[in-house]
C-alpha cells in the first residue's frame, strides 16, 4: 500500500541530510549504533552478495586511531613542505606515504571541476577562511583525521572481485546508514579522506585481507558550529538527464 506519509518523510530525510563536520562530545549509545547498522543491512546489493564489512570505533580505540592517523597526516604535510632530506627519510620510514587500498588522489574530469571547486570554496567561505589562507585550510583539512570531533568512526571495507559493483553496493549501504542516522537525529560525514591510510585501521581491527578500505564515516550528534550550516546544493534534474538523440 502506498503511504504518502512515508514518501514525505523520506523526501524530508533525503533533503535534510548534510555532511556534518563538527560534533558535540555527547556519546552515541551502543544500541543506537546497532540499530543504524541493523537498518543499513537491508540495503540491496548485487545478487545479495553484501560484499562489505564495517569496522566501528568509539572511546579509546577511536582516540588511538585518531592519534595514529593524525601522525600520518602530519608526516605527509612535512613531506610536502620539507626538503630532500625530509623526503628521503619519509621514503625510508614510509611514514606519511599513503598506504590505502584505493587511490584517493585523482585528476578530476574538467566537466566536474567547477562543482568540486564550488564545494571547497563554499565550505571555506562558511568557515570565514580566505582562499589564500593556506594555514587555515590545512587546519580544516586536518579535521578529517580527527573525524571532525565525532564520538564514533566507521570504516567501510569491500571485496574488489566484483569490480565496480561491490563499490556501488557499498555506496548504497553507506547512504542507507546515513539516512537511518539522520532519521534518529544523528549526523554523519562520509569520509573518503579516511581511506588514505589503511595501516592504522588494519592494526586496530582483524580485517580479512580480501576486504579493502573504501571509505570512512564520522557519526555523532551535530554541534551548532557554523560549518554544519553549509549546503552545497545540487544540480537540477534537467542537468543530469541525458537527452535523446535527435534526427
Ligand atoms: C564517498 C564520499 C566521500 C566523501 N569524503 C569526504 C571527506 O573526506 N571529507 C569531507 O569533508 N567530506 C567528504 N564527503 C562529503 C561530501 O563533500 C558531501 O557529501 C558533498 O559535498 C555534498 O554535501 P552534503 O553531504 O552536505 O549534502 C564525502 C562524501 C562521499 C559520498
XYZ file of N, CA and C and ligand atoms in Angstrom:
772
model
N 0.844 -1.197 0.000
C 0.000 0.000 0.000
C 0.890 1.262 0.000
N 0.509 2.220 -0.832
C 1.307 3.453 -0.881
C 0.975 4.315 0.332
N 1.999 4.740 1.033
C 1.801 5.574 2.213
C 2.472 6.918 1.962
N 1.652 7.959 1.741
C 2.211 9.278 1.413
C 3.036 9.844 2.571
N 2.699 9.413 3.794
C 3.493 9.897 4.936
C 4.918 9.380 4.848
N 5.063 8.101 4.415
C 6.398 7.526 4.222
C 7.159 8.316 3.160
N 6.448 8.597 2.058
C 7.095 9.304 0.941
C 7.565 10.678 1.391
N 6.717 11.354 2.137
C 7.081 12.703 2.599
C 8.229 12.645 3.615
N 8.172 11.635 4.486
C 9.241 11.508 5.493
C 10.569 11.220 4.802
N 10.541 10.352 3.801
C 11.784 10.034 3.089
C 12.310 11.254 2.334
N 11.399 11.973 1.682
C 11.813 13.181 0.944
C 12.460 14.180 1.901
N 11.880 14.305 3.088
C 12.426 15.234 4.096
C 13.822 14.791 4.537
N 13.954 13.478 4.806
C 15.251 12.960 5.272
C 16.323 13.169 4.215
N 15.965 12.861 2.959
C 16.939 12.990 1.868
C 17.414 14.427 1.721
N 16.475 15.360 1.865
C 16.838 16.774 1.692
C 17.545 17.345 2.922
N 17.194 16.837 4.092
C 17.743 17.425 5.331
C 19.148 16.896 5.652
N 19.499 15.716 5.136
C 20.824 15.173 5.472
C 21.912 16.065 4.887
N 22.835 16.475 5.720
C 24.011 17.233 5.278
C 25.236 16.571 5.880
N 26.353 16.765 5.254
C 27.597 16.284 5.855
C 27.891 17.130 7.089
N 28.102 16.458 8.205
C 28.338 17.143 9.482
C 29.844 17.162 9.748
N 30.376 18.355 9.946
C 31.827 18.472 10.122
C 32.187 19.093 11.469
N 31.260 18.989 12.407
C 31.576 19.311 13.812
C 30.517 18.631 14.679
N 31.012 17.901 15.683
C 30.104 17.092 16.516
C 30.204 17.518 17.968
N 29.116 17.293 18.706
C 29.172 17.530 20.152
C 29.903 16.334 20.784
N 30.339 16.501 22.026
C 31.120 15.431 22.678
C 30.221 14.290 23.153
N 28.907 14.509 23.106
C 27.949 13.512 23.618
C 28.130 12.157 22.929
N 28.219 11.113 23.742
C 28.431 9.758 23.196
C 27.179 9.255 22.473
N 27.370 8.308 21.578
C 26.229 7.655 20.912
C 26.037 6.296 21.584
N 24.855 6.051 22.173
C 24.645 4.760 22.842
C 24.862 3.590 21.876
N 25.441 2.505 22.399
C 25.752 1.333 21.565
C 24.493 0.798 20.880
N 23.337 0.894 21.565
C 22.089 0.368 20.954
C 21.710 1.169 19.722
N 22.018 2.470 19.731
C 21.690 3.302 18.564
C 22.577 2.922 17.378
N 23.851 2.717 17.656
C 24.785 2.308 16.581
C 24.297 0.982 16.007
N 23.913 0.076 16.907
C 23.444 -1.243 16.463
C 22.175 -1.100 15.619
N 21.283 -0.200 16.013
C 20.022 -0.023 15.280
C 20.269 0.516 13.872
N 21.227 1.423 13.750
C 21.540 2.012 12.438
C 22.136 0.944 11.510
N 23.027 0.154 12.073
C 23.640 -0.922 11.266
C 22.582 -1.954 10.869
N 21.644 -2.184 11.778
C 20.584 -3.152 11.516
C 19.671 -2.659 10.387
N 19.447 -1.343 10.332
C 18.675 -0.767 9.208
C 19.464 -0.904 7.909
N 20.731 -0.512 7.967
C 21.542 -0.427 6.736
C 21.770 -1.793 6.100
N 21.704 -2.857 6.900
C 21.974 -4.181 6.328
C 20.907 -4.587 5.327
N 19.780 -3.830 5.292
C 18.720 -4.125 4.321
C 18.972 -3.460 2.974
N 20.116 -2.844 2.821
C 20.465 -2.236 1.524
C 20.556 -3.330 0.452
N 20.114 -3.028 -0.769
C 20.236 -4.023 -1.838
C 21.686 -4.141 -2.300
N 22.031 -5.300 -2.854
C 23.380 -5.466 -3.409
C 23.338 -6.505 -4.526
N 24.368 -6.512 -5.334
C 24.462 -7.419 -6.486
C 24.300 -8.873 -6.009
N 23.275 -9.560 -6.496
C 22.987 -10.956 -6.125
C 22.944 -11.151 -4.606
N 22.603 -10.088 -3.915
C 22.546 -10.104 -2.439
C 23.869 -10.570 -1.819
N 24.966 -10.239 -2.509
C 26.283 -10.680 -2.019
C 26.728 -9.900 -0.769
N 26.188 -8.679 -0.598
C 26.558 -7.834 0.561
C 28.085 -7.851 0.749
N 28.804 -7.384 -0.281
C 30.265 -7.577 -0.308
C 31.051 -6.548 0.512
N 30.498 -6.182 1.681
C 31.173 -5.173 2.501
C 31.228 -5.606 3.963
N 32.147 -5.012 4.679
C 32.253 -5.203 6.131
C 32.560 -3.847 6.755
N 32.164 -3.705 8.011
C 32.324 -2.401 8.687
C 33.138 -2.569 9.963
N 34.066 -1.670 10.187
C 34.784 -1.609 11.465
C 34.294 -0.354 12.190
N 33.909 -0.511 13.447
C 33.334 0.604 14.224
C 34.240 0.902 15.417
N 34.602 2.155 15.591
C 35.441 2.526 16.741
C 34.825 3.685 17.503
N 34.844 3.574 18.825
C 34.462 4.701 19.673
C 35.390 4.671 20.891
N 35.238 5.640 21.763
C 36.035 5.652 23.001
C 37.535 5.623 22.748
N 38.207 4.808 23.544
C 39.687 4.762 23.495
C 40.228 4.337 22.142
N 39.580 3.352 21.537
C 40.044 2.862 20.240
C 39.961 3.961 19.185
N 38.867 4.715 19.224
C 38.697 5.834 18.286
C 39.807 6.860 18.505
N 40.099 7.165 19.781
C 41.156 8.139 20.094
C 42.518 7.649 19.614
N 42.754 6.367 19.798
C 44.031 5.771 19.373
C 44.182 5.867 17.841
N 43.083 5.586 17.133
C 43.110 5.686 15.670
C 43.351 7.125 15.226
N 42.712 8.039 15.943
C 42.882 9.468 15.624
C 44.350 9.851 15.755
N 44.980 9.450 16.856
C 46.392 9.779 17.086
C 47.260 9.213 15.961
N 47.030 7.961 15.621
C 47.839 7.303 14.574
C 47.644 7.966 13.219
N 46.378 8.250 12.894
C 46.087 8.822 11.566
C 46.589 10.264 11.468
N 46.455 11.017 12.568
C 46.969 12.396 12.552
C 48.487 12.403 12.375
N 49.144 11.412 12.988
C 50.613 11.331 12.841
C 50.952 11.128 11.366
N 50.162 10.303 10.673
C 50.386 10.094 9.224
C 50.156 11.387 8.457
N 49.060 12.064 8.806
C 48.725 13.301 8.103
C 49.828 14.345 8.297
N 50.301 14.482 9.544
C 51.333 15.483 9.829
C 52.645 15.125 9.126
N 52.949 13.820 9.090
C 54.176 13.393 8.406
C 54.064 13.687 6.906
N 52.869 13.479 6.350
C 52.666 13.749 4.921
C 52.810 15.243 4.640
N 52.292 16.069 5.557
C 52.376 17.519 5.378
C 53.832 17.961 5.412
N 54.600 17.352 6.314
C 56.025 17.673 6.444
C 56.757 17.268 5.164
N 56.342 16.126 4.650
C 56.942 15.597 3.435
C 56.747 16.560 2.268
N 55.557 17.141 2.212
C 55.245 18.055 1.113
C 56.023 19.350 1.219
N 56.171 19.817 2.473
C 56.818 21.122 2.627
C 58.324 20.981 2.866
N 58.779 19.777 3.251
C 60.187 19.592 3.601
C 61.104 19.500 2.394
N 62.388 19.553 2.668
C 63.388 19.454 1.599
C 63.666 18.007 1.256
N 64.763 17.816 0.537
C 65.135 16.489 0.036
C 65.366 15.480 1.167
N 66.011 15.970 2.247
C 66.315 15.065 3.377
C 65.041 14.527 4.005
N 64.086 15.440 4.193
C 62.799 15.044 4.776
C 62.117 14.020 3.889
N 62.183 14.229 2.577
C 61.523 13.323 1.629
C 62.191 11.955 1.663
N 63.527 11.979 1.750
C 64.281 10.718 1.791
C 63.921 9.927 3.044
N 63.881 10.653 4.183
C 63.573 9.971 5.446
C 62.159 9.402 5.408
N 61.235 10.147 4.793
C 59.858 9.655 4.686
C 59.813 8.395 3.827
N 60.617 8.402 2.761
C 60.638 7.244 1.868
C 61.179 6.018 2.596
N 62.210 6.259 3.436
C 62.835 5.152 4.156
C 61.911 4.598 5.241
N 61.259 5.523 5.977
C 60.403 5.057 7.078
C 58.981 4.767 6.585
N 58.668 5.250 5.421
C 57.329 5.149 4.811
C 56.272 5.874 5.643
N 56.723 6.676 6.609
C 55.759 7.459 7.423
C 55.136 8.544 6.561
N 53.841 8.640 6.564
C 53.186 9.714 5.815
C 52.811 9.316 4.402
N 53.559 8.348 3.832
C 53.218 7.938 2.469
C 51.892 7.177 2.507
N 50.976 7.492 1.592
C 49.679 6.800 1.613
C 49.851 5.289 1.483
N 49.100 4.532 2.275
C 49.134 3.070 2.162
C 47.715 2.525 2.024
N 46.824 3.367 1.497
C 45.426 2.956 1.330
C 45.291 1.911 0.232
N 44.138 1.224 0.240
C 43.892 0.186 -0.762
C 43.437 0.789 -2.086
N 42.852 1.975 -2.027
C 42.406 2.668 -3.242
C 43.124 4.009 -3.297
N 43.338 4.495 -4.518
C 43.982 5.791 -4.677
C 42.937 6.887 -4.445
N 43.204 7.742 -3.464
C 42.233 8.803 -3.172
C 42.605 10.128 -3.849
N 43.731 10.115 -4.581
C 44.108 11.351 -5.277
C 44.012 11.098 -6.772
N 43.135 11.839 -7.429
C 42.986 11.636 -8.858
C 42.737 12.956 -9.570
N 42.932 12.931 -10.868
C 42.626 14.090 -11.705
C 41.111 14.157 -11.862
N 40.533 15.308 -11.558
C 39.087 15.446 -11.745
C 38.795 15.741 -13.209
N 37.775 15.106 -13.774
C 37.400 15.457 -15.149
C 37.051 16.945 -15.202
N 37.418 17.585 -16.293
C 37.214 19.030 -16.441
C 35.764 19.431 -16.161
N 34.852 18.597 -16.640
C 33.426 18.899 -16.524
C 32.977 18.966 -15.051
N 33.645 18.188 -14.174
C 33.220 18.124 -12.769
C 33.996 19.090 -11.872
N 35.086 19.635 -12.408
C 35.940 20.504 -11.589
C 35.191 21.703 -10.997
N 34.327 22.382 -11.766
C 33.631 23.540 -11.169
C 32.812 23.165 -9.931
N 32.186 22.001 -9.935
C 31.402 21.593 -8.755
C 32.315 21.346 -7.570
N 33.419 20.694 -7.853
C 34.373 20.396 -6.781
C 34.893 21.703 -6.166
N 35.262 22.639 -7.035
C 35.815 23.909 -6.552
C 34.762 24.697 -5.771
N 33.546 24.728 -6.302
C 32.466 25.485 -5.630
C 32.219 24.907 -4.232
N 32.299 23.577 -4.113
C 32.062 22.942 -2.816
C 33.170 23.319 -1.834
N 34.415 23.225 -2.304
C 35.561 23.572 -1.449
C 35.508 25.037 -1.023
N 35.310 25.921 -1.997
C 35.282 27.359 -1.681
C 34.099 27.685 -0.770
N 32.968 27.034 -1.033
C 31.764 27.274 -0.225
C 31.996 26.884 1.223
N 32.651 25.749 1.407
C 32.930 25.279 2.768
C 33.841 26.269 3.493
N 34.909 26.691 2.822
C 35.845 27.629 3.457
C 35.179 28.989 3.702
N 34.321 29.403 2.785
C 33.626 30.689 2.965
C 32.712 30.613 4.202
N 32.048 29.478 4.374
C 31.175 29.304 5.550
C 31.982 29.450 6.831
N 33.227 28.962 6.764
C 34.095 28.996 7.945
C 34.842 30.330 8.067
N 34.638 31.228 7.097
C 35.341 32.514 7.112
C 36.823 32.370 6.796
N 37.184 31.306 6.071
C 38.595 31.095 5.699
C 38.819 31.657 4.296
N 39.772 32.581 4.195
C 40.053 33.198 2.891
C 40.762 32.183 1.986
N 40.546 32.332 0.664
C 41.128 31.387 -0.307
C 42.631 31.261 -0.166
N 43.280 32.402 0.148
C 44.747 32.382 0.190
C 45.291 31.962 1.567
N 44.420 31.715 2.519
C 44.860 31.353 3.870
C 45.128 29.838 3.932
N 46.288 29.458 3.412
C 46.555 28.017 3.291
C 46.733 27.362 4.667
N 47.192 28.136 5.679
C 47.369 27.552 7.019
C 46.010 27.149 7.599
N 45.022 28.030 7.461
C 43.682 27.726 7.995
C 43.042 26.577 7.216
N 43.296 26.555 5.909
C 42.739 25.463 5.094
C 43.356 24.132 5.506
N 44.651 24.185 5.786
C 45.352 22.976 6.230
C 44.742 22.458 7.542
N 44.494 23.384 8.480
C 43.898 23.001 9.783
C 42.529 22.360 9.580
N 41.752 22.942 8.672
C 40.413 22.393 8.424
C 40.527 21.007 7.781
N 41.456 20.861 6.853
C 41.696 19.564 6.196
C 42.076 18.502 7.235
N 42.920 18.936 8.193
C 43.399 18.027 9.243
C 42.232 17.468 10.079
N 41.167 18.250 10.186
C 39.995 17.827 10.976
C 39.401 16.507 10.464
N 39.629 16.215 9.170
C 39.152 14.944 8.613
C 39.648 13.766 9.445
N 40.937 13.848 9.863
C 41.546 12.708 10.563
C 41.301 12.770 12.062
N 40.590 13.830 12.498
C 40.063 13.866 13.877
C 38.599 13.443 13.846
N 38.148 13.016 12.683
C 36.753 12.606 12.463
C 35.816 13.761 12.832
N 36.324 14.984 12.706
C 35.549 16.201 12.985
C 34.986 16.199 14.410
N 35.696 15.524 15.310
C 35.255 15.503 16.726
C 34.136 14.504 16.993
N 33.862 13.624 16.032
C 32.766 12.647 16.223
C 33.157 11.611 17.271
N 32.183 11.165 18.081
C 32.482 10.127 19.077
C 32.593 8.727 18.470
N 32.133 8.590 17.231
C 32.172 7.267 16.568
C 32.744 7.428 15.164
N 33.606 6.506 14.786
C 34.087 6.477 13.400
C 33.905 5.059 12.869
N 33.497 4.997 11.602
C 33.328 3.684 10.965
C 34.214 3.622 9.735
N 34.626 2.414 9.386
C 35.434 2.204 8.189
C 34.737 1.142 7.344
N 34.504 1.464 6.085
C 33.794 0.548 5.184
C 34.813 -0.177 4.311
N 34.761 -1.493 4.349
C 35.660 -2.325 3.535
C 34.837 -3.071 2.481
N 35.419 -3.269 1.296
C 34.706 -4.031 0.249
C 35.633 -5.079 -0.353
N 35.008 -6.104 -0.902
C 35.762 -7.064 -1.719
C 35.829 -6.478 -3.114
N 36.999 -6.600 -3.712
C 37.196 -5.948 -5.001
C 36.796 -6.818 -6.185
N 36.588 -8.116 -5.934
C 36.424 -9.031 -7.068
C 35.192 -8.722 -7.915
N 34.204 -8.029 -7.318
C 33.009 -7.689 -8.098
C 33.180 -6.359 -8.826
N 34.389 -5.878 -8.834
C 34.710 -4.658 -9.567
C 33.863 -3.489 -9.109
N 33.388 -2.722 -10.081
C 32.631 -1.504 -9.768
C 31.380 -1.824 -8.951
N 30.865 -3.035 -9.083
C 29.568 -3.322 -8.458
C 29.650 -3.485 -6.940
N 30.781 -3.947 -6.430
C 30.883 -4.004 -4.970
C 31.010 -2.589 -4.402
N 31.654 -1.711 -5.160
C 31.774 -0.314 -4.720
C 30.387 0.329 -4.720
N 29.630 0.024 -5.771
C 28.261 0.538 -5.855
C 27.440 0.036 -4.662
N 27.541 -1.253 -4.376
C 26.814 -1.847 -3.241
C 27.190 -1.147 -1.934
N 28.473 -0.907 -1.757
C 28.931 -0.249 -0.523
C 28.388 1.170 -0.445
N 28.260 1.837 -1.582
C 27.708 3.190 -1.624
C 26.248 3.203 -1.197
N 25.509 2.217 -1.686
C 24.085 2.140 -1.312
C 23.973 1.864 0.194
N 24.840 0.993 0.671
C 24.877 0.671 2.104
C 25.159 1.941 2.926
N 26.147 2.701 2.451
C 26.563 3.918 3.159
C 25.420 4.931 3.243
N 24.733 5.133 2.138
C 23.618 6.089 2.145
C 22.486 5.579 3.058
N 22.276 4.268 3.057
C 21.235 3.706 3.933
C 21.583 3.993 5.390
N 22.860 3.802 5.694
C 23.364 4.057 7.050
C 23.188 5.532 7.427
N 23.522 6.406 6.480
C 23.452 7.846 6.759
C 21.999 8.291 6.947
N 21.092 7.716 6.165
C 19.687 8.108 6.301
C 19.082 7.576 7.598
N 19.479 6.367 7.982
C 18.993 5.822 9.245
C 19.486 6.698 10.397
N 20.743 7.126 10.316
C 21.303 8.014 11.350
C 20.529 9.332 11.373
N 20.289 9.874 10.191
C 19.559 11.149 10.061
C 18.167 11.042 10.700
N 17.509 9.920 10.449
C 16.149 9.716 10.972
C 16.150 9.693 12.502
N 17.306 9.382 13.088
C 17.398 9.277 14.551
C 18.044 10.519 15.179
N 18.201 11.577 14.354
C 18.742 12.832 14.868
C 20.258 12.883 14.910
N 20.891 11.821 14.400
C 22.360 11.790 14.386
C 22.893 12.428 13.110
N 24.148 12.839 13.149
C 24.790 13.405 11.971
C 25.907 12.492 11.494
N 26.208 12.594 10.191
C 27.271 11.771 9.611
C 28.088 12.603 8.639
N 29.306 12.168 8.395
C 30.060 12.678 7.247
C 30.794 11.497 6.635
N 30.447 11.159 5.392
C 31.228 10.156 4.665
C 32.614 10.746 4.479
N 33.642 9.942 4.677
C 34.998 10.476 4.583
C 35.898 9.610 3.702
N 35.989 9.996 2.436
C 36.952 9.348 1.539
C 38.366 9.552 2.062
N 38.581 10.685 2.743
C 39.913 11.000 3.284
C 40.434 9.862 4.161
N 39.513 9.182 4.835
C 39.935 8.132 5.773
C 40.409 6.860 5.072
N 40.357 6.849 3.741
C 40.894 5.697 3.001
C 42.366 5.920 2.628
N 42.899 7.096 2.977
C 44.284 7.406 2.591
C 45.289 6.484 3.271
N 45.088 6.255 4.573
C 45.999 5.388 5.331
C 45.221 4.207 5.922
N 45.513 3.016 5.427
C 44.804 1.814 5.889
C 45.546 1.140 7.041
N 46.872 1.372 7.131
C 47.708 0.669 8.112
C 47.167 0.726 9.530
N 46.915 1.923 10.080
C 46.442 2.003 11.463
C 45.104 1.286 11.667
N 44.251 1.300 10.646
C 42.935 0.651 10.777
C 43.112 -0.871 10.783
N 44.009 -1.343 9.916
C 44.266 -2.799 9.883
C 44.950 -3.272 11.168
N 45.735 -2.373 11.774
C 46.380 -2.750 13.039
C 45.355 -2.850 14.170
N 44.341 -2.024 14.094
C 43.341 -1.982 15.180
C 42.267 -3.058 15.030
N 41.991 -3.470 13.790
C 40.905 -4.436 13.551
C 41.440 -5.656 12.793
N 40.776 -6.767 13.014
C 41.161 -8.007 12.357
C 40.470 -8.079 10.982
N 40.939 -7.265 10.043
C 40.264 -7.150 8.741
C 40.695 -8.304 7.831
N 39.742 -9.079 7.282
C 40.147 -10.135 6.338
C 40.902 -9.498 5.167
N 42.048 -10.064 4.762
C 42.885 -9.418 3.752
C 42.169 -9.116 2.435
N 41.149 -9.899 2.081
C 40.456 -9.666 0.806
C 39.581 -8.412 0.850
N 39.340 -7.879 2.028
C 38.495 -6.686 2.149
C 39.358 -5.425 2.129
N 39.003 -4.507 1.229
C 39.801 -3.304 1.010
C 39.094 -2.072 1.583
N 39.893 -1.191 2.170
C 39.332 0.007 2.818
C 38.854 1.016 1.766
N 37.543 1.232 1.732
C 36.950 2.114 0.715
C 36.710 3.526 1.225
N 36.234 3.641 2.454
C 35.737 4.936 2.918
C 35.565 4.916 4.431
N 35.580 6.076 5.037
C 35.276 6.175 6.456
C 33.964 6.918 6.644
N 33.514 6.961 7.869
C 32.277 7.680 8.185
C 32.357 8.186 9.619
N 32.179 9.495 9.798
C 32.097 10.066 11.146
C 30.633 10.052 11.558
N 30.372 9.702 12.811
C 28.986 9.594 13.296
C 28.874 10.182 14.698
N 27.858 10.988 14.894
C 27.642 11.557 16.231
C 26.520 12.575 16.200
N 26.420 13.344 17.284
C 25.374 14.370 17.371
C 25.925 15.675 16.809
N 25.253 16.269 15.826
C 25.754 17.524 15.253
C 25.847 18.630 16.301
N 26.918 19.396 16.273
C 27.017 20.569 17.156
C 26.342 21.744 16.442
N 26.290 22.912 17.095
C 25.689 24.062 16.401
C 26.759 24.944 15.749
N 27.926 24.356 15.452
C 29.002 25.073 14.751
C 28.522 25.501 13.366
N 28.977 26.673 12.937
C 28.542 27.240 11.648
C 28.855 26.314 10.465
N 29.894 25.488 10.599
C 30.290 24.623 9.472
C 29.136 23.696 9.069
N 28.296 23.378 10.051
C 27.192 22.451 9.761
C 26.021 23.116 9.043
N 26.140 24.424 8.798
C 25.083 25.098 8.034
C 25.389 25.044 6.539
N 26.587 24.573 6.189
C 26.984 24.585 4.774
C 26.144 23.600 3.960
N 25.540 24.120 2.903
C 24.743 23.290 1.997
C 25.200 23.581 0.572
N 25.946 22.652 -0.024
C 26.472 22.933 -1.373
C 25.421 22.828 -2.477
N 24.190 22.473 -2.126
C 23.131 22.409 -3.144
C 23.359 21.282 -4.138
N 22.572 21.248 -5.159
C 22.676 20.198 -6.174
C 22.343 20.760 -7.541
N 22.819 20.080 -8.565
C 22.422 20.411 -9.927
C 20.936 20.082 -10.080
N 20.300 20.727 -11.036
C 18.878 20.450 -11.311
C 18.749 19.090 -12.000
N 17.591 18.495 -11.878
C 17.328 17.215 -12.554
C 17.629 17.354 -14.042
N 17.226 18.487 -14.628
C 17.436 18.697 -16.071
C 18.915 18.593 -16.438
N 19.791 18.965 -15.510
C 21.233 18.926 -15.791
C 21.783 17.506 -15.813
N 21.063 16.577 -15.194
C 21.607 15.223 -15.192
C 20.904 14.308 -16.190
N 19.791 14.788 -16.734
C 19.083 13.972 -17.723
C 19.859 13.981 -19.032
N 19.998 12.809 -19.612
C 20.693 12.696 -20.904
C 19.643 12.820 -22.006
N 19.829 13.789 -22.885
C 18.800 13.979 -23.920
C 18.807 12.856 -24.953
N 17.664 12.664 -25.565
C 17.576 11.696 -26.678
C 18.377 12.222 -27.856
N 18.844 11.307 -28.671
C 19.484 11.740 -29.920
C 18.395 12.243 -30.851
N 18.694 13.287 -31.561
C 17.677 13.821 -32.483
C 18.005 13.437 -33.904
N 16.967 13.249 -34.681
C 17.103 13.064 -36.137
C 17.557 11.737 -36.605
C 32.140 8.830 -0.901
C 32.208 10.172 -0.214
C 33.401 10.622 0.324
C 33.469 11.850 0.979
N 34.641 12.253 1.562
C 34.675 13.389 2.298
C 35.846 13.726 3.015
O 36.847 13.025 3.006
N 35.822 14.870 3.756
C 34.708 15.686 3.811
O 34.752 16.700 4.497
N 33.577 15.378 3.133
C 33.533 14.234 2.387
N 32.379 13.872 1.744
C 31.186 14.726 1.849
C 30.897 15.466 0.535
O 31.767 16.541 0.386
C 29.445 15.918 0.580
O 28.607 14.793 0.586
C 29.043 16.808 -0.599
O 29.796 17.992 -0.607
C 27.559 17.155 -0.543
O 27.267 17.795 0.678
P 26.184 17.225 1.706
O 26.621 15.826 2.072
O 26.238 18.139 2.877
O 24.866 17.235 1.023
C 32.300 12.657 1.069
C 31.095 12.197 0.535
C 31.037 10.972 -0.085
C 29.707 10.470 -0.597
